[in-house]
Coordinates of C-alpha atoms in Angstrom, one line a residue:
M1 CA 133.4 112.1 146.5
V2 CA 134.4 109.5 143.8
T3 CA 136.0 106.2 144.7
L4 CA 138.9 104.8 142.7
L5 CA 136.7 102.0 141.5
E6 CA 134.1 104.4 140.2
A7 CA 136.8 106.5 138.5
L8 CA 138.3 103.4 136.8
R9 CA 134.9 102.2 135.6
E10 CA 134.6 105.4 133.6
V11 CA 137.6 104.6 131.4
T12 CA 138.3 100.9 131.8
T13 CA 136.4 97.6 131.9
I14 CA 136.6 95.8 135.2
D15 CA 136.9 92.0 135.2
L16 CA 136.9 89.7 138.3
D17 CA 140.0 87.6 138.9
A18 CA 138.4 85.1 141.3
I19 CA 135.8 82.3 141.3
D20 CA 133.5 83.9 143.8
V21 CA 129.8 84.4 143.5
D22 CA 129.6 86.8 146.5
V23 CA 132.4 89.0 145.2
A24 CA 130.9 89.1 141.7
T25 CA 127.6 90.1 143.2
K26 CA 129.1 92.7 145.5
F27 CA 131.1 94.5 142.8
S28 CA 128.6 94.1 140.0
P29 CA 128.8 94.9 137.2
V30 CA 131.9 93.0 136.3
Q31 CA 132.4 92.0 132.6
D32 CA 134.5 88.7 132.5
M33 CA 135.7 86.3 135.2
T34 CA 139.3 85.0 134.9
C35 CA 141.1 82.4 136.9
N36 CA 144.2 80.2 137.0
Q37 CA 145.3 77.0 138.8
F38 CA 145.9 78.9 142.0
L39 CA 142.4 80.3 142.1
V40 CA 140.9 77.0 141.2
Q41 CA 142.8 75.3 144.0
A42 CA 141.8 78.0 146.6
T43 CA 138.2 77.7 145.6
L44 CA 138.0 73.9 145.6
T45 CA 139.5 73.7 149.1
M46 CA 136.8 76.0 150.5
P47 CA 134.3 74.1 152.8
Q48 CA 131.3 75.1 150.6
H49 CA 132.9 73.3 147.7
A50 CA 133.9 70.1 149.5
H51 CA 131.5 68.1 147.4
V52 CA 132.7 69.3 144.0
L53 CA 135.7 67.0 143.5
A54 CA 133.7 63.9 144.5
F55 CA 131.1 64.9 141.9
A56 CA 133.8 65.6 139.4
V57 CA 135.2 62.1 139.9
D58 CA 131.8 60.5 139.2
E59 CA 131.4 62.7 136.1
A60 CA 134.9 61.9 134.9
F61 CA 134.1 58.2 134.9
R62 CA 130.8 58.9 133.1
L63 CA 132.3 61.2 130.5
S64 CA 135.8 59.8 129.9
N65 CA 135.0 57.7 126.9
A66 CA 133.1 60.5 125.2
L67 CA 136.0 62.9 125.8
G68 CA 138.6 60.4 124.7
V69 CA 140.3 60.1 128.0
D70 CA 141.6 56.7 129.1
E71 CA 140.8 56.0 132.8
K72 CA 144.1 54.0 133.0
D73 CA 146.1 57.1 131.9
T74 CA 146.5 58.4 135.5
I75 CA 147.6 62.0 134.7
S76 CA 145.0 62.5 131.9
F77 CA 142.2 61.2 134.1
E78 CA 143.2 63.3 137.1
Q79 CA 143.3 66.3 134.8
L80 CA 139.9 65.5 133.5
V81 CA 138.6 65.5 137.1
V82 CA 140.3 68.9 137.7
D83 CA 138.8 70.3 134.5
I84 CA 135.3 69.1 135.4
A85 CA 135.6 70.5 138.9
S86 CA 136.9 73.8 137.6
V87 CA 134.1 74.2 135.1
N88 CA 131.5 73.4 137.8
I89 CA 132.7 76.1 140.2
I90 CA 133.1 78.6 137.4
K91 CA 129.6 78.1 136.1
E92 CA 128.2 79.3 139.5
V93 CA 129.7 82.8 138.8
K94 CA 128.6 83.1 135.1
P95 CA 125.1 84.4 135.9
K96 CA 126.6 87.2 138.0
L97 CA 128.6 88.6 135.1
H98 CA 127.6 91.0 132.3
P99 CA 125.3 89.2 129.9
Q100 CA 128.1 89.2 127.3
G101 CA 130.7 88.4 129.8
L102 CA 133.1 85.5 129.3
V103 CA 134.5 82.9 131.8
L104 CA 138.2 82.2 131.3
L105 CA 140.1 79.1 132.5
Q106 CA 143.8 78.5 132.0
T107 CA 145.2 75.5 130.2
C108 CA 148.0 73.3 131.6
C109 CA 151.5 74.7 131.6
S110 CA 152.8 71.2 131.7
K111 CA 151.7 70.7 128.1
L112 CA 153.5 73.7 126.6
D113 CA 156.2 71.7 125.0
V114 CA 153.9 70.1 122.4
I115 CA 151.5 72.2 120.3
N116 CA 149.0 69.4 119.7
E117 CA 148.7 68.7 123.4
I118 CA 147.9 72.4 124.1
V119 CA 145.3 72.3 121.4
N120 CA 143.8 69.1 122.6
H121 CA 143.5 70.2 126.2
C122 CA 141.9 73.5 125.2
E123 CA 139.4 71.7 123.1
Q124 CA 138.7 69.3 126.0
I125 CA 138.0 72.3 128.3
V126 CA 135.6 73.9 125.8
K127 CA 133.7 70.5 125.4
I128 CA 133.4 70.3 129.2
F129 CA 132.1 73.9 129.4
D130 CA 129.5 73.0 126.8
I131 CA 128.4 69.8 128.7
Y132 CA 127.6 72.0 131.7
G133 CA 125.8 74.7 129.8
I134 CA 128.4 77.3 128.8
S135 CA 128.9 77.5 125.0
S136 CA 132.1 78.1 123.2
K137 CA 130.9 81.7 122.6
E138 CA 130.8 82.3 126.4
C139 CA 134.1 80.8 127.4
C140 CA 137.8 81.6 126.6
I141 CA 140.9 79.6 127.3
K142 CA 144.0 81.3 128.8
V143 CA 147.1 80.0 127.1
P144 CA 150.6 81.0 128.3
A145 CA 152.3 83.2 125.6
T146 CA 155.2 80.9 124.8
V147 CA 156.1 80.3 121.2
N148 CA 154.2 77.0 121.2
G149 CA 151.4 78.5 123.1
L150 CA 150.9 81.2 120.6
K151 CA 151.1 78.7 117.7
A152 CA 148.4 76.7 119.4
C153 CA 146.3 79.9 119.7
K154 CA 146.4 80.3 116.0
I155 CA 145.1 76.8 115.4
L156 CA 142.4 77.3 118.0
T157 CA 141.3 80.5 116.5
K158 CA 140.7 78.7 113.2
R159 CA 138.6 76.2 115.2
N160 CA 136.4 79.0 116.6
I161 CA 137.8 78.6 120.1
K162 CA 138.5 81.9 121.9
T163 CA 141.9 82.3 123.5
L164 CA 143.6 84.8 125.8
A165 CA 147.4 84.9 125.7
T166 CA 148.5 85.2 129.3
T167 CA 151.9 85.8 131.0
V168 CA 152.8 88.4 128.4
F169 CA 156.1 90.2 129.2
S170 CA 157.0 91.7 125.8
T171 CA 155.6 93.6 122.8
S172 CA 156.6 90.7 120.5
Q173 CA 154.4 88.3 122.5
A174 CA 151.6 90.8 122.3
L175 CA 151.9 91.3 118.6
A176 CA 152.2 87.5 118.0
A177 CA 149.0 87.0 120.0
A178 CA 147.2 89.5 117.8
E179 CA 148.5 87.6 114.8
A180 CA 147.2 84.4 116.3
G181 CA 143.7 85.8 116.6
C182 CA 143.6 85.9 120.4
V183 CA 140.6 87.8 121.7
A184 CA 142.7 89.2 124.4
I185 CA 146.1 89.2 126.1
S186 CA 147.1 89.7 129.7
P187 CA 150.4 91.6 130.2
Y188 CA 151.7 91.1 133.7
L189 CA 152.4 94.3 135.6
N190 CA 154.3 92.5 138.3
E191 CA 156.3 89.3 138.1
L192 CA 154.6 86.3 139.6
D193 CA 157.1 85.9 142.5
A194 CA 156.3 89.4 143.8
H195 CA 152.9 88.0 144.9
F196 CA 154.7 85.6 147.2
D197 CA 157.6 87.8 148.2
R198 CA 156.6 91.5 148.6
K199 CA 160.3 92.5 148.7
L200 CA 160.2 92.1 145.0
Y201 CA 157.3 94.6 144.7
T202 CA 158.1 98.3 144.2
D203 CA 155.6 100.9 145.3
Y204 CA 156.3 103.6 142.6
S205 CA 155.3 107.2 143.2
N206 CA 153.8 107.3 139.7
P207 CA 153.8 103.8 138.0
V208 CA 152.9 105.2 134.6
K209 CA 156.3 107.0 134.5
E210 CA 158.4 104.5 136.5
S211 CA 157.1 100.9 136.4
P212 CA 158.4 98.8 133.5
G213 CA 155.3 96.5 133.6
V214 CA 153.0 99.5 133.5
Q215 CA 154.9 101.1 130.7
L216 CA 155.0 97.9 128.7
T217 CA 151.2 97.5 129.0
H218 CA 150.5 101.1 127.8
K219 CA 152.9 100.6 124.9
I220 CA 151.1 97.4 123.8
Q221 CA 147.8 99.3 124.1
R222 CA 149.2 102.1 121.9
Y223 CA 150.3 99.5 119.3
Y224 CA 147.0 97.9 119.2
R225 CA 144.9 101.1 119.0
S226 CA 147.3 102.7 116.4
A227 CA 147.3 99.6 114.2
G228 CA 143.5 98.9 114.5
I229 CA 144.2 95.6 116.2
K230 CA 141.0 94.1 117.7
T231 CA 142.7 92.0 120.4
Q232 CA 141.9 93.4 123.8
V233 CA 144.5 94.3 126.5
K234 CA 143.3 92.7 129.7
A235 CA 146.0 93.8 132.2
A236 CA 146.8 91.4 135.1
S237 CA 149.0 90.6 138.1
F238 CA 148.0 93.4 140.5
I239 CA 149.5 93.7 144.0
A240 CA 148.2 97.1 145.2
P241 CA 145.3 99.3 144.2
I242 CA 147.8 101.8 142.7
D243 CA 148.7 99.2 140.1
A244 CA 145.0 99.2 138.9
V245 CA 144.9 103.0 139.0
S246 CA 147.9 103.1 136.6
M247 CA 145.8 101.1 134.1
A248 CA 143.2 103.8 133.5
G249 CA 142.4 103.9 129.8
I250 CA 143.5 100.3 129.2
D251 CA 140.8 98.1 127.6
A252 CA 140.3 96.0 130.7
I253 CA 141.8 95.0 134.0
T254 CA 141.2 91.7 135.9
V255 CA 141.5 92.2 139.6
G256 CA 140.9 90.1 142.7
P257 CA 138.7 90.8 145.7
T258 CA 141.4 92.5 147.8
I259 CA 142.2 95.0 145.1
L260 CA 138.5 95.6 144.4
E261 CA 137.9 96.3 148.1
G262 CA 140.8 98.7 148.1
L263 CA 139.5 100.5 145.0
A264 CA 136.0 100.7 146.3
N265 CA 137.0 102.0 149.7
T266 CA 139.4 104.7 148.6
Q267 CA 138.5 108.1 147.4
V268 CA 140.4 109.6 144.5
S269 CA 143.2 111.8 145.7
E270 CA 145.2 114.5 143.8
R271 CA 148.0 111.9 143.3
D272 CA 145.4 109.4 141.9
N273 CA 144.0 112.0 139.5
E274 CA 147.5 112.8 138.2
I275 CA 148.2 109.1 137.6
I276 CA 144.8 108.6 135.9
R277 CA 145.5 111.5 133.6
D278 CA 149.0 110.2 132.8
A279 CA 147.7 106.7 132.2
I280 CA 144.9 107.7 129.8
A281 CA 147.3 109.8 127.8
A282 CA 149.9 107.0 127.7
S283 CA 147.4 104.5 126.4
N284 CA 146.1 106.8 123.6
E285 CA 149.2 108.2 122.0
T286 CA 149.8 107.1 118.5
E287 CA 152.6 104.5 118.1
L288 CA 152.7 102.0 115.3
P289 CA 154.6 98.7 115.7
N290 CA 157.0 97.6 113.0
A291 CA 155.4 95.5 110.3
T292 CA 156.5 92.0 111.2
T293 CA 154.9 88.5 110.9
W294 CA 155.7 86.7 114.1
L295 CA 154.3 83.2 113.6
T296 CA 155.6 82.5 110.0
D297 CA 158.9 80.9 109.2
N298 CA 158.6 78.7 112.3
A299 CA 158.2 81.8 114.4
T300 CA 162.0 82.3 114.2
E301 CA 161.9 86.1 115.0
L302 CA 159.5 85.5 117.9
T303 CA 161.7 82.8 119.3
E304 CA 164.7 85.1 119.1
T305 CA 163.0 87.9 121.0
M306 CA 161.6 85.4 123.5
N307 CA 165.2 84.5 124.3
D308 CA 165.8 87.9 125.8
T309 CA 167.2 87.2 129.2
N310 CA 164.5 89.0 131.2
V311 CA 161.5 87.8 129.2
S312 CA 162.8 84.3 129.2
R313 CA 163.3 84.3 132.9
L314 CA 159.9 85.8 133.6
Q315 CA 158.1 83.3 131.3
R316 CA 160.0 80.3 132.5
R317 CA 159.3 81.2 136.1
A318 CA 155.6 81.7 135.4
N319 CA 155.4 78.3 133.8
E320 CA 157.1 76.7 136.7
V321 CA 154.8 78.3 139.3
F322 CA 151.6 77.4 137.4
T323 CA 152.8 73.9 136.7
N324 CA 153.4 73.4 140.4
A325 CA 149.9 74.6 141.1
E326 CA 148.6 72.3 138.4
E327 CA 150.3 69.3 140.0
Q328 CA 148.8 70.2 143.4
L329 CA 145.3 70.3 141.8
R330 CA 145.9 66.8 140.3
A331 CA 147.0 65.6 143.8
L332 CA 143.6 66.8 145.1
A333 CA 141.9 64.9 142.3
R334 CA 144.0 61.8 143.0
V335 CA 142.8 61.7 146.6
A336 CA 139.2 62.1 145.5
I337 CA 139.6 59.3 143.0
L338 CA 141.1 57.0 145.7
N339 CA 138.2 57.9 148.0
K340 CA 135.8 56.7 145.4
K341 CA 137.7 53.5 144.6
Q342 CA 138.4 52.7 148.3
P343 CA 135.5 53.9 150.4
H344 CA 136.2 54.4 154.1
L345 CA 135.5 51.3 156.1
E346 CA 134.3 51.8 159.6
T347 CA 136.4 50.0 162.3
L348 CA 134.3 47.4 164.1

């Protein structure tokens, strides 16, 4: 009998949404490895990585001048520590990926108000990757698909930095990301809050026919394929294995350990076969998008579509959640910095 994971691998690329060597090894082959601030925090607080932040502090002091970070700028220096720590846990997973696989790290949501700050932080991350042996060809920066985020992606593309537009909730964001030259996008099947409050998650009988997030993702895939757009669809935000099944035929899915376990341990049922057939058909129908340029004229049309009540709500909430996680990471860095500056004194 065929498992769901085996069936999906026949029609969709599987990426790992976790910073975990063991999981990458167990479910090999996986193509890319994606992560965000939540996953970085979860990994850094594991006992086996207890030393990483202390190492990152030492490295931040060593590299700050070369990277243009002022040690007296508290937030920037703390973020440098976080970035160095993030890269060093990520690089452990890189050898377990496909030889052409990318590692993806998300930029700060707190910087989304200023385009140059987004660009500068993405460039800093790429420089740090390079310092620790991962070239710009092997890494990709996840940038939230706000108007400023997508404008930043366009600049970064011209500077040969790979970007993925994440938290995509609309076709306009997807088309603007393609215009910006993003190598991939991540439409969210489920809103972020559904991961914390399962009452917000709906277990559809057939997500391909019922789920707005699933239908949006297939529509984007149809647009891209019909228009010959090279940007990949890398679907994200899975809560149950059935979400992944509904992505059959999509370019790629990035899934965490729990979903991977569920897919690997479940045999394909008649219901699954029906969903897989519907999904493949939905992603391959011909549907051309309207010919529009989204990032010219100060991205006026994109801004208007982003003001759609639901898209605006979902994007704003995603930015809030990731900014909060980002602040928690900097708090971990702050403690590590203080521990270096004020070593523990034994009581006599």
